[in-house]
Amino acid sequence: MSVLLLPFLIIFALALLLLNPFYNKGSLFFVQRRMGRNCRSFRAIKFRTMRAVPKISRGADSPLETDRITPLGGFLRKSRIDELPQIINVLFGKMSLIGPRPDYFDHAVEYLEKIPGYRERHAVRPGISGLAQTELGYVEGMDATRRKVQADLYYISNMSFALEAWVFWRTLSVVARRGGA
């Protein structure tokens, strides 16, 4: 299935190569260490939506630095186009199309210590989209992450074709409504 999305990735990458110098100065891609299956790190790739900083200073319980989102980046986030390069992670077996969304590794290490069930959500490969994202949206902070973990654990314990189809349908709905963060 992810191979079928490659033409879209290529088309958007070419379009963004033309637009980036004007609306999103800097590199086309953003690569970040995330926590994947069995709590192992992997490098997630996305289209860059924020101004680059030397080091991420936002804590695990801090709000998103919205002041860093570029004009083009705002559109990419709302439309979820920024997630398309993660198809490469799927092709390399680090992610799946549907599953718990992977967190920034340093934040995930803190969540492992503070949130019950957080380790268990890493029993499966992380996904580009997941039940928590479609039902809860973008979450910030410890309390919201606890709710996300509960949704992820529900997904893992009830995995089925019907649930995957529901998450896929809800993902398409969010994308169509431009319900991104």
Short mmCIF file of C-alpha atoms in Angstrom, two decimals:
data_model
loop_
_atom_site.label_atom_id
_atom_site.label_comp_id
_atom_site.label_asym_id
_atom_site.label_seq_id
_atom_site.Cartn_x
_atom_site.Cartn_y
_atom_site.Cartn_z
CA MET A 1 0.00 0.00 0.00
CA SER A 2 2.77 2.48 0.88
CA VAL A 3 4.36 1.95 -2.55
CA LEU A 4 1.17 3.39 -4.07
CA LEU A 5 1.80 6.62 -2.15
CA LEU A 6 5.31 7.10 -3.57
CA PRO A 7 4.12 9.06 -6.66
CA PHE A 8 2.35 11.53 -4.34
CA LEU A 9 5.52 11.89 -2.28
CA ILE A 10 7.56 12.61 -5.42
CA ILE A 11 5.03 15.15 -6.76
CA PHE A 12 4.85 17.03 -3.46
CA ALA A 13 8.62 16.91 -3.00
CA LEU A 14 9.15 18.46 -6.44
CA ALA A 15 6.52 21.16 -5.77
CA LEU A 16 8.06 21.95 -2.40
CA LEU A 17 11.52 22.20 -3.92
CA LEU A 18 10.15 25.10 -5.97
CA LEU A 19 8.22 26.74 -3.10
CA ASN A 20 10.70 26.23 -0.25
CA PRO A 21 13.12 29.04 -1.16
CA PHE A 22 10.28 31.57 -0.90
CA TYR A 23 8.03 30.30 1.91
CA ASN A 24 10.02 27.79 3.94
CA LYS A 25 13.73 28.65 3.63
CA GLY A 26 15.99 25.76 4.53
CA SER A 27 16.13 22.04 3.93
CA LEU A 28 13.19 20.23 2.40
CA PHE A 29 13.20 17.38 4.92
CA PHE A 30 13.29 17.19 8.69
CA VAL A 31 14.75 14.04 10.22
CA GLN A 32 14.19 13.40 13.91
CA ARG A 33 15.06 10.57 16.27
CA ARG A 34 11.82 8.93 17.40
CA MET A 35 10.97 5.97 19.61
CA GLY A 36 9.73 2.97 17.65
CA ARG A 37 8.89 -0.66 18.22
CA ASN A 38 10.39 -2.18 21.37
CA CYS A 39 11.43 1.34 22.46
CA ARG A 40 14.24 1.42 19.88
CA SER A 41 15.13 4.67 18.20
CA PHE A 42 14.77 5.29 14.50
CA ARG A 43 15.03 8.33 12.28
CA ALA A 44 11.61 9.60 11.17
CA ILE A 45 11.54 11.73 8.05
CA LYS A 46 9.00 14.48 7.35
CA PHE A 47 8.76 17.59 5.21
CA ARG A 48 10.16 20.44 7.32
CA THR A 49 7.49 22.85 8.62
CA MET A 50 9.41 24.89 11.20
CA ARG A 51 12.42 27.18 11.24
CA ALA A 52 15.47 25.17 12.21
CA VAL A 53 17.03 25.51 15.66
CA PRO A 54 20.41 24.14 16.77
CA LYS A 55 18.82 21.96 19.46
CA ILE A 56 15.26 21.18 20.52
CA SER A 57 14.69 22.91 23.83
CA ARG A 58 10.99 22.14 24.23
CA GLY A 59 10.33 19.81 27.15
CA ALA A 60 8.04 16.78 27.11
CA ASP A 61 5.31 18.78 28.88
CA SER A 62 5.84 22.06 26.97
CA PRO A 63 3.51 23.48 24.30
CA LEU A 64 4.39 23.38 20.61
CA GLU A 65 6.59 26.28 19.48
CA THR A 66 4.04 27.66 17.01
CA ASP A 67 6.14 30.78 16.44
CA ARG A 68 8.65 28.59 14.55
CA ILE A 69 6.09 27.29 12.03
CA THR A 70 6.75 28.80 8.59
CA PRO A 71 3.92 30.06 6.32
CA LEU A 72 4.26 27.04 4.02
CA GLY A 73 4.78 24.81 7.06
CA GLY A 74 1.38 25.81 8.43
CA PHE A 75 -0.28 24.62 5.23
CA LEU A 76 1.75 21.39 5.22
CA ARG A 77 0.69 20.66 8.81
CA LYS A 78 -2.99 21.43 8.27
CA SER A 79 -3.12 19.27 5.15
CA ARG A 80 -0.90 16.56 6.73
CA ILE A 81 1.31 16.63 3.65
CA ASP A 82 4.30 16.99 6.01
CA GLU A 83 3.77 13.34 7.01
CA LEU A 84 4.12 11.91 3.47
CA PRO A 85 7.90 11.25 3.62
CA GLN A 86 7.25 8.78 6.43
CA ILE A 87 6.27 6.42 3.63
CA ILE A 88 10.03 5.85 3.37
CA ASN A 89 10.05 4.74 7.02
CA VAL A 90 7.22 2.31 6.20
CA LEU A 91 9.11 0.89 3.23
CA PHE A 92 12.17 0.31 5.45
CA GLY A 93 10.05 -1.47 8.08
CA LYS A 94 10.47 1.15 10.82
CA MET A 95 6.83 2.26 10.72
CA SER A 96 3.46 1.07 9.45
CA LEU A 97 0.68 3.08 7.90
CA ILE A 98 -1.46 2.73 11.03
CA GLY A 99 -0.28 2.39 14.60
CA PRO A 100 0.68 4.51 17.62
CA ARG A 101 2.38 7.75 16.49
CA PRO A 102 6.07 7.79 17.43
CA ASP A 103 7.23 10.49 19.83
CA TYR A 104 10.47 12.46 19.82
CA PHE A 105 12.94 10.08 21.49
CA ASP A 106 13.99 12.33 24.38
CA HIS A 107 10.37 13.05 25.28
CA ALA A 108 9.49 9.37 24.97
CA VAL A 109 12.20 8.45 27.48
CA GLU A 110 10.55 10.81 29.97
CA TYR A 111 7.09 9.38 29.19
CA LEU A 112 8.42 5.87 29.87
CA GLU A 113 9.18 6.95 33.43
CA LYS A 114 6.02 8.96 34.08
CA ILE A 115 3.12 7.43 32.14
CA PRO A 116 1.75 3.97 32.94
CA GLY A 117 1.36 1.83 29.82
CA TYR A 118 3.68 3.96 27.72
CA ARG A 119 6.20 1.14 27.25
CA GLU A 120 3.42 -1.26 26.16
CA ARG A 121 2.37 1.01 23.27
CA HIS A 122 5.73 0.17 21.68
CA ALA A 123 4.86 -3.51 21.24
CA VAL A 124 3.90 -2.72 17.63
CA ARG A 125 5.47 -0.61 14.91
CA PRO A 126 4.50 3.06 15.11
CA GLY A 127 2.22 4.41 12.41
CA ILE A 128 1.91 7.44 10.20
CA SER A 129 -1.63 7.71 11.54
CA GLY A 130 -3.27 6.09 14.51
CA LEU A 131 -6.42 5.83 16.57
CA ALA A 132 -5.21 8.46 19.06
CA GLN A 133 -4.56 10.97 16.27
CA THR A 134 -7.91 10.48 14.59
CA GLU A 135 -9.92 10.54 17.81
CA LEU A 136 -7.93 12.96 20.01
CA GLY A 137 -5.99 15.05 17.49
CA TYR A 138 -2.62 16.60 18.25
CA VAL A 139 -1.80 16.22 21.95
CA GLU A 140 0.50 18.31 24.11
CA GLY A 141 1.58 17.72 27.68
CA MET A 142 1.54 14.82 30.09
CA ASP A 143 -2.21 14.65 30.69
CA ALA A 144 -3.00 14.58 26.98
CA THR A 145 -0.23 12.03 26.41
CA ARG A 146 -1.85 9.79 29.05
CA ARG A 147 -5.11 9.91 27.04
CA LYS A 148 -3.15 9.17 23.85
CA VAL A 149 -1.55 6.13 25.51
CA GLN A 150 -4.97 4.80 26.51
CA ALA A 151 -6.19 5.12 22.91
CA ASP A 152 -3.01 3.43 21.64
CA LEU A 153 -3.40 0.55 24.09
CA TYR A 154 -7.04 0.16 23.04
CA TYR A 155 -5.89 0.01 19.42
CA ILE A 156 -3.21 -2.60 20.18
CA SER A 157 -5.54 -4.85 22.19
CA ASN A 158 -8.34 -4.60 19.59
CA MET A 159 -6.33 -4.67 16.35
CA SER A 160 -8.46 -5.92 13.50
CA PHE A 161 -9.17 -5.18 9.86
CA ALA A 162 -12.32 -3.28 10.90
CA LEU A 163 -10.40 -1.06 13.32
CA GLU A 164 -7.65 -0.42 10.76
CA ALA A 165 -10.31 0.49 8.18
CA TRP A 166 -11.93 2.86 10.71
CA VAL A 167 -8.62 4.61 11.43
CA PHE A 168 -7.87 4.83 7.70
CA TRP A 169 -11.31 6.35 7.04
CA ARG A 170 -10.96 8.79 9.93
CA THR A 171 -7.47 9.76 8.67
CA LEU A 172 -8.88 10.58 5.25
CA SER A 173 -11.62 12.61 6.94
CA VAL A 174 -9.09 14.61 9.00
CA VAL A 175 -6.98 15.26 5.90
CA ALA A 176 -10.03 16.35 3.88
CA ARG A 177 -11.09 18.75 6.65
CA ARG A 178 -7.50 19.97 7.01
CA GLY A 179 -7.71 19.12 10.68
CA GLY A 180 -3.97 19.02 11.29
CA ALA A 181 -1.99 20.93 13.91
#
